[in-house]
Amino acid sequence: MPEVQAHAERMTESLAGHRLARFELLNFAALKTFDPPVDGAVGHRLSEVGRRGKYLLLRFDNGQTHVVHLMQGGRLRPDPKRSRKPKLGLGRWVFDPPDDGDGEGADDSAWMLTEAGSERKAGVWAIDGDPLGQEPLDHLGPEATDLDRDALAEILAGHSKRLHGLLRDQRVIAGLGRMLANEICYAAGLSPFANASKLDDDQVDRLHRAIGTVVADATEHERTLDDIGKSVDRPSKVHNRAGEPCTGCDDTIRTVEYRAYTVYYCPTEQTDGKLLADNTTSKFLK
Ligand SMILES: [Zn+2]
């Protein structure tokens, strides 16, 4: 989420106030809605680019919002070349030059959504009216950064699940991915496999503080970049550090491997020295 937040801020800086000249759909699979038409925003100004969970919200001043999900390999970048058949291209927003203020010499600008890999999961939803209560945003839990300590405690108490999985469950808490879940559990000194509903008051305090500081630090880092970077380049204490010495103690960072992701942790600081193994038979029942 910090990378999406910083990207939304960069896009607002570049594009707020610009009028949408056209939207070019480069891959039909990328458009997830057909009603209202995505062209409904053409001729209208972009008010801002916001964020909800891991989604970018391109809000236009006629009330239409283009919701964009980048997934793993998606990028939304300035596209000065505008080639007719761009490799990996899903869609392109072309904006008129700003016609107010100091638009002198300003060029029109285009931003293209691309997706590496073959998953074709990134996409665009065109939504009229308040997007928050509509697909695909309506199933999202509260923003991780909006949760006060008691709201977090209530969510935890209601979910008898492993902490790492709960933190990543966008329907419960929105905005945290695999890396932040690892980093937050480490910063809180909690096992990624701790049962969320059994955390005591002190552990809830630590978790709440860890969410705040880990997200704030990561967002600060992302704001220094001019595009969404690779996750391997993001500063981390445990994530992507399997087998490396822990920076906080003498232990070594350990992992539990899953097909789609890896849990990283420091045994000394998080599990009383115990090594975690996934011994559930229900790991595919999420
Ligand atoms: Zn450690």
Tab-separated table of C-alpha atoms and ligand atoms in Angstrom:
chain	number	residue	atom	x	y	z
A	1	MET	CA	0.000	0.000	0.000
A	2	PRO	CA	2.743	2.599	0.690
A	3	GLU	CA	3.920	2.266	-2.921
A	4	VAL	CA	0.366	2.824	-4.166
A	5	GLN	CA	-0.123	5.775	-1.813
A	6	ALA	CA	3.085	7.456	-2.985
A	7	HIS	CA	2.165	6.777	-6.607
A	8	ALA	CA	-1.278	8.337	-6.133
A	9	GLU	CA	0.417	11.438	-4.715
A	10	ARG	CA	2.796	11.634	-7.693
A	11	MET	CA	-0.074	11.272	-10.166
A	12	THR	CA	-2.100	13.967	-8.428
A	13	GLU	CA	0.923	16.258	-8.613
A	14	SER	CA	1.344	15.652	-12.359
A	15	LEU	CA	-2.243	15.436	-13.524
A	16	ALA	CA	-4.703	17.163	-11.184
A	17	GLY	CA	-6.701	19.725	-13.150
A	18	HIS	CA	-5.936	18.125	-16.513
A	19	ARG	CA	-8.851	17.278	-18.781
A	20	LEU	CA	-9.177	13.729	-20.077
A	21	ALA	CA	-8.979	13.856	-23.884
A	22	ARG	CA	-9.548	10.131	-24.391
A	23	PHE	CA	-9.123	6.719	-22.876
A	24	GLU	CA	-7.632	4.059	-25.130
A	25	LEU	CA	-8.378	0.482	-24.204
A	26	LEU	CA	-5.350	-1.519	-25.359
A	27	ASN	CA	-6.449	-4.902	-24.059
A	28	PHE	CA	-10.118	-5.722	-23.701
A	29	ALA	CA	-9.559	-7.949	-20.701
A	30	ALA	CA	-8.313	-4.946	-18.747
A	31	LEU	CA	-11.664	-3.185	-18.576
A	32	LYS	CA	-13.690	-4.812	-15.817
A	33	THR	CA	-16.895	-2.805	-16.265
A	34	PHE	CA	-19.035	-1.902	-19.295
A	35	ASP	CA	-21.639	0.256	-17.582
A	36	PRO	CA	-21.100	3.169	-17.167
A	37	PRO	CA	-18.857	3.564	-20.232
A	38	VAL	CA	-15.260	4.369	-19.382
A	39	ASP	CA	-15.526	7.292	-21.824
A	40	GLY	CA	-17.875	9.014	-19.413
A	41	ALA	CA	-14.924	10.912	-17.983
A	42	VAL	CA	-13.755	12.235	-21.358
A	43	GLY	CA	-13.816	16.029	-21.405
A	44	HIS	CA	-13.706	16.213	-17.630
A	45	ARG	CA	-10.896	17.212	-15.336
A	46	LEU	CA	-9.030	14.884	-13.057
A	47	SER	CA	-9.661	16.148	-9.512
A	48	GLU	CA	-7.129	13.910	-7.812
A	49	VAL	CA	-5.743	10.418	-7.650
A	50	GLY	CA	-6.641	8.787	-4.365
A	51	ARG	CA	-6.110	5.359	-2.882
A	52	ARG	CA	-8.273	2.738	-1.220
A	53	GLY	CA	-6.552	-0.470	-0.149
A	54	LYS	CA	-4.214	-1.310	-3.012
A	55	TYR	CA	-6.377	0.458	-5.600
A	56	LEU	CA	-5.700	3.794	-7.292
A	57	LEU	CA	-8.741	6.048	-7.693
A	58	LEU	CA	-8.613	8.488	-10.606
A	59	ARG	CA	-11.426	10.853	-9.629
A	60	PHE	CA	-12.898	13.094	-12.339
A	61	ASP	CA	-14.915	16.202	-11.664
A	62	ASN	CA	-18.093	14.825	-13.251
A	63	GLY	CA	-18.311	12.172	-10.550
A	64	GLN	CA	-16.796	9.313	-12.524
A	65	THR	CA	-13.910	7.413	-10.994
A	66	HIS	CA	-11.515	5.084	-12.758
A	67	VAL	CA	-10.419	2.512	-10.229
A	68	VAL	CA	-7.112	0.857	-11.151
A	69	HIS	CA	-5.627	-2.246	-9.602
A	70	LEU	CA	-1.983	-2.847	-10.486
A	71	MET	CA	-1.696	-6.320	-8.917
A	72	GLN	CA	1.895	-7.639	-8.819
A	73	GLY	CA	3.251	-6.711	-12.230
A	74	GLY	CA	1.142	-3.703	-13.122
A	75	ARG	CA	2.501	-0.203	-13.627
A	76	LEU	CA	0.867	3.086	-14.482
A	77	ARG	CA	3.433	5.449	-15.948
A	78	PRO	CA	3.859	8.472	-18.190
A	79	ASP	CA	3.889	7.263	-21.776
A	80	PRO	CA	5.569	9.825	-24.012
A	81	LYS	CA	6.076	7.285	-26.834
A	82	ARG	CA	2.439	6.309	-27.257
A	83	SER	CA	3.173	3.449	-29.586
A	84	ARG	CA	0.145	1.994	-31.326
A	85	LYS	CA	0.669	-1.572	-30.163
A	86	PRO	CA	2.607	-1.321	-26.922
A	87	LYS	CA	3.848	-4.578	-25.506
A	88	LEU	CA	2.145	-5.250	-22.160
A	89	GLY	CA	-0.168	-2.262	-22.620
A	90	LEU	CA	-3.623	-2.528	-21.062
A	91	GLY	CA	-4.974	1.011	-21.310
A	92	ARG	CA	-3.905	4.604	-21.817
A	93	TRP	CA	-5.234	7.890	-20.480
A	94	VAL	CA	-4.500	10.896	-22.692
A	95	PHE	CA	-4.920	14.309	-21.078
A	96	ASP	CA	-5.167	17.738	-22.696
A	97	PRO	CA	-2.597	20.322	-21.654
A	98	PRO	CA	-3.845	22.374	-18.703
A	99	ASP	CA	-5.550	25.497	-20.010
A	100	ASP	CA	-5.462	27.519	-16.841
A	101	GLY	CA	-2.682	29.150	-14.889
A	102	ASP	CA	0.829	28.710	-16.206
A	103	GLY	CA	0.047	26.109	-18.845
A	104	GLU	CA	2.256	27.945	-21.284
A	105	GLY	CA	4.190	25.544	-23.464
A	106	ALA	CA	2.599	22.634	-21.672
A	107	ASP	CA	2.171	19.480	-23.667
A	108	ASP	CA	-0.633	17.011	-23.444
A	109	SER	CA	0.299	13.978	-21.458
A	110	ALA	CA	-0.445	10.287	-21.560
A	111	TRP	CA	-0.196	7.652	-18.866
A	112	MET	CA	-0.279	3.955	-19.719
A	113	LEU	CA	-1.277	0.974	-17.636
A	114	THR	CA	0.927	-2.035	-18.336
A	115	GLU	CA	1.189	-5.451	-16.779
A	116	ALA	CA	4.208	-7.710	-16.907
A	117	GLY	CA	3.680	-11.445	-16.867
A	118	SER	CA	0.718	-13.302	-18.238
A	119	GLU	CA	-1.711	-13.141	-15.343
A	120	ARG	CA	-3.775	-10.263	-16.761
A	121	LYS	CA	-5.186	-9.431	-13.383
A	122	ALA	CA	-4.544	-5.710	-13.395
A	123	GLY	CA	-7.493	-3.727	-14.571
A	124	VAL	CA	-9.722	-0.696	-14.691
A	125	TRP	CA	-13.226	-0.211	-13.334
A	126	ALA	CA	-15.282	2.820	-14.402
A	127	ILE	CA	-17.662	3.854	-11.634
A	128	ASP	CA	-20.199	6.671	-11.368
A	129	GLY	CA	-20.969	8.120	-7.955
A	130	ASP	CA	-19.232	7.204	-4.700
A	131	PRO	CA	-16.919	4.325	-5.603
A	132	LEU	CA	-16.305	3.186	-2.038
A	133	GLY	CA	-19.560	1.290	-1.711
A	134	GLN	CA	-19.308	-0.336	-5.143
A	135	GLU	CA	-17.373	-3.149	-6.785
A	136	PRO	CA	-14.455	-3.745	-6.436
A	137	LEU	CA	-14.006	-1.551	-3.350
A	138	ASP	CA	-17.135	-2.533	-1.432
A	139	HIS	CA	-15.633	-5.640	0.125
A	140	LEU	CA	-12.603	-3.881	1.601
A	141	GLY	CA	-12.107	-3.627	5.343
A	142	PRO	CA	-11.111	-0.372	7.047
A	143	GLU	CA	-7.798	1.174	6.008
A	144	ALA	CA	-4.923	-0.106	8.141
A	145	THR	CA	-3.820	3.465	8.809
A	146	ASP	CA	-7.310	4.549	9.932
A	147	LEU	CA	-7.615	1.974	12.694
A	148	ASP	CA	-7.283	3.258	16.221
A	149	ARG	CA	-6.108	0.882	18.895
A	150	ASP	CA	-9.578	-0.192	20.062
A	151	ALA	CA	-10.905	-0.727	16.548
A	152	LEU	CA	-7.909	-2.941	15.859
A	153	ALA	CA	-8.492	-4.849	19.115
A	154	GLU	CA	-12.099	-5.498	18.127
A	155	ILE	CA	-11.110	-6.831	14.699
A	156	LEU	CA	-8.467	-9.111	16.212
A	157	ALA	CA	-10.851	-10.443	18.855
A	158	GLY	CA	-13.320	-11.437	16.154
A	159	HIS	CA	-10.899	-13.487	14.077
A	160	SER	CA	-9.456	-16.754	15.301
A	161	LYS	CA	-6.843	-16.794	12.559
A	162	ARG	CA	-3.116	-16.562	12.165
A	163	LEU	CA	-1.976	-12.978	12.495
A	164	HIS	CA	0.020	-12.881	9.244
A	165	GLY	CA	-2.931	-14.089	7.182
A	166	LEU	CA	-5.354	-11.769	8.930
A	167	LEU	CA	-3.201	-8.692	8.294
A	168	ARG	CA	-3.147	-9.511	4.583
A	169	ASP	CA	-6.887	-10.169	4.335
A	170	GLN	CA	-8.151	-7.083	2.477
A	171	ARG	CA	-11.735	-7.788	3.553
A	172	VAL	CA	-10.690	-7.393	7.185
A	173	ILE	CA	-7.964	-4.714	7.022
A	174	ALA	CA	-7.228	-2.961	3.737
A	175	GLY	CA	-3.839	-1.954	2.405
A	176	LEU	CA	-1.291	-4.401	3.836
A	177	GLY	CA	0.555	-6.866	1.605
A	178	ARG	CA	2.924	-9.737	2.218
A	179	MET	CA	5.958	-7.613	2.884
A	180	LEU	CA	4.268	-5.302	5.370
A	181	ALA	CA	2.653	-8.240	7.156
A	182	ASN	CA	6.141	-9.695	7.682
A	183	GLU	CA	7.610	-6.386	8.774
A	184	ILE	CA	4.717	-5.539	11.100
A	185	CYS	CA	4.839	-8.911	12.881
A	186	TYR	CA	8.581	-8.430	13.356
A	187	ALA	CA	8.279	-4.846	14.590
A	188	ALA	CA	5.590	-5.942	17.058
A	189	GLY	CA	7.678	-8.897	18.259
A	190	LEU	CA	4.778	-11.233	17.461
A	191	SER	CA	4.726	-14.612	15.793
A	192	PRO	CA	3.226	-14.499	12.315
A	193	PHE	CA	1.314	-17.607	13.360
A	194	ALA	CA	-0.053	-16.100	16.581
A	195	ASN	CA	-3.803	-16.510	16.917
A	196	ALA	CA	-5.159	-13.003	16.340
A	197	SER	CA	-8.075	-13.494	18.732
A	198	LYS	CA	-5.778	-14.497	21.602
A	199	LEU	CA	-3.453	-11.467	21.673
A	200	ASP	CA	-3.320	-9.779	25.080
A	201	ASP	CA	-3.603	-6.022	25.649
A	202	ASP	CA	0.127	-5.445	25.524
A	203	GLN	CA	0.450	-7.410	22.288
A	204	VAL	CA	-2.414	-5.450	20.724
A	205	ASP	CA	-0.667	-2.209	21.756
A	206	ARG	CA	2.550	-3.352	20.124
A	207	LEU	CA	0.772	-4.452	16.977
A	208	HIS	CA	-1.056	-1.132	16.693
A	209	ARG	CA	2.181	0.813	17.092
A	210	ALA	CA	3.963	-1.463	14.620
A	211	ILE	CA	1.311	-0.927	11.923
A	212	GLY	CA	1.689	2.835	12.360
A	213	THR	CA	5.475	2.988	12.247
A	214	VAL	CA	6.057	0.338	9.574
A	215	VAL	CA	3.509	1.896	7.204
A	216	ALA	CA	4.788	5.428	7.882
A	217	ASP	CA	8.428	4.442	7.286
A	218	ALA	CA	7.585	2.553	4.110
A	219	THR	CA	5.493	5.447	2.778
A	220	GLU	CA	8.311	7.860	3.532
A	221	HIS	CA	10.678	5.679	1.524
A	222	GLU	CA	8.280	5.374	-1.430
A	223	ARG	CA	7.893	9.155	-1.564
A	224	THR	CA	11.600	9.479	-2.373
A	225	LEU	CA	11.116	7.484	-5.613
A	226	ASP	CA	9.660	8.647	-8.899
A	227	ASP	CA	7.939	5.379	-9.745
A	228	ILE	CA	6.769	2.235	-8.023
A	229	GLY	CA	9.949	0.301	-7.370
A	230	LYS	CA	10.614	-3.395	-7.006
A	231	SER	CA	9.795	-5.024	-3.705
A	232	VAL	CA	13.361	-6.380	-3.436
A	233	ASP	CA	14.612	-2.773	-3.299
A	234	ARG	CA	12.401	-1.805	-0.368
A	235	PRO	CA	14.099	-1.497	3.004
A	236	SER	CA	13.194	-4.378	5.289
A	237	LYS	CA	14.184	-6.010	8.554
A	238	VAL	CA	13.018	-9.553	7.756
A	239	HIS	CA	11.298	-9.578	4.355
A	240	ASN	CA	13.470	-11.132	1.610
A	241	ARG	CA	16.186	-11.782	4.194
A	242	ALA	CA	16.038	-15.556	4.556
A	243	GLY	CA	19.224	-16.872	6.142
A	244	GLU	CA	20.634	-13.422	6.847
A	245	PRO	CA	21.626	-12.334	10.341
A	246	CYS	CA	18.857	-10.466	12.153
A	247	THR	CA	19.602	-6.768	12.585
A	248	GLY	CA	18.030	-6.785	16.046
A	249	CYS	CA	19.680	-9.822	17.666
A	250	ASP	CA	22.114	-12.677	17.024
A	251	ASP	CA	19.582	-14.942	15.370
A	252	THR	CA	19.061	-15.771	11.695
A	253	ILE	CA	15.955	-14.832	9.711
A	254	ARG	CA	13.813	-17.897	9.055
A	255	THR	CA	10.983	-18.591	6.650
A	256	VAL	CA	7.881	-20.622	6.066
A	257	GLU	CA	7.399	-21.091	2.334
A	258	TYR	CA	4.072	-21.112	0.593
A	259	ARG	CA	3.353	-21.438	-3.089
A	260	ALA	CA	2.526	-17.765	-3.543
A	261	TYR	CA	4.450	-16.067	-0.758
A	262	THR	CA	6.899	-16.517	2.088
A	263	VAL	CA	6.584	-15.729	5.772
A	264	TYR	CA	9.819	-14.278	7.210
A	265	TYR	CA	10.519	-13.945	10.927
A	266	CYS	CA	13.167	-13.841	13.623
A	267	PRO	CA	12.694	-16.800	15.986
A	268	THR	CA	14.388	-15.155	18.976
A	269	GLU	CA	12.291	-12.004	18.813
A	270	GLN	CA	8.990	-13.422	17.597
A	271	THR	CA	8.491	-17.058	18.531
A	272	ASP	CA	10.543	-17.607	21.708
A	273	GLY	CA	13.138	-19.263	19.537
A	274	LYS	CA	10.755	-21.834	18.087
A	275	LEU	CA	10.926	-22.659	14.391
A	276	LEU	CA	7.592	-22.425	12.630
A	277	ALA	CA	6.303	-25.116	10.343
A	278	ASP	CA	3.039	-25.170	8.544
A	279	ASN	CA	1.410	-28.283	9.896
A	280	THR	CA	-2.152	-27.428	8.944
A	281	THR	CA	-3.856	-29.530	6.318
A	282	SER	CA	-6.128	-26.664	5.440
A	283	LYS	CA	-3.676	-24.166	4.062
A	284	PHE	CA	-5.633	-23.899	0.829
A	285	LEU	CA	-8.861	-23.158	2.680
A	286	LYS	CA	-8.625	-19.447	3.156
B	1	ZN	ZN	16.149	-10.862	15.776
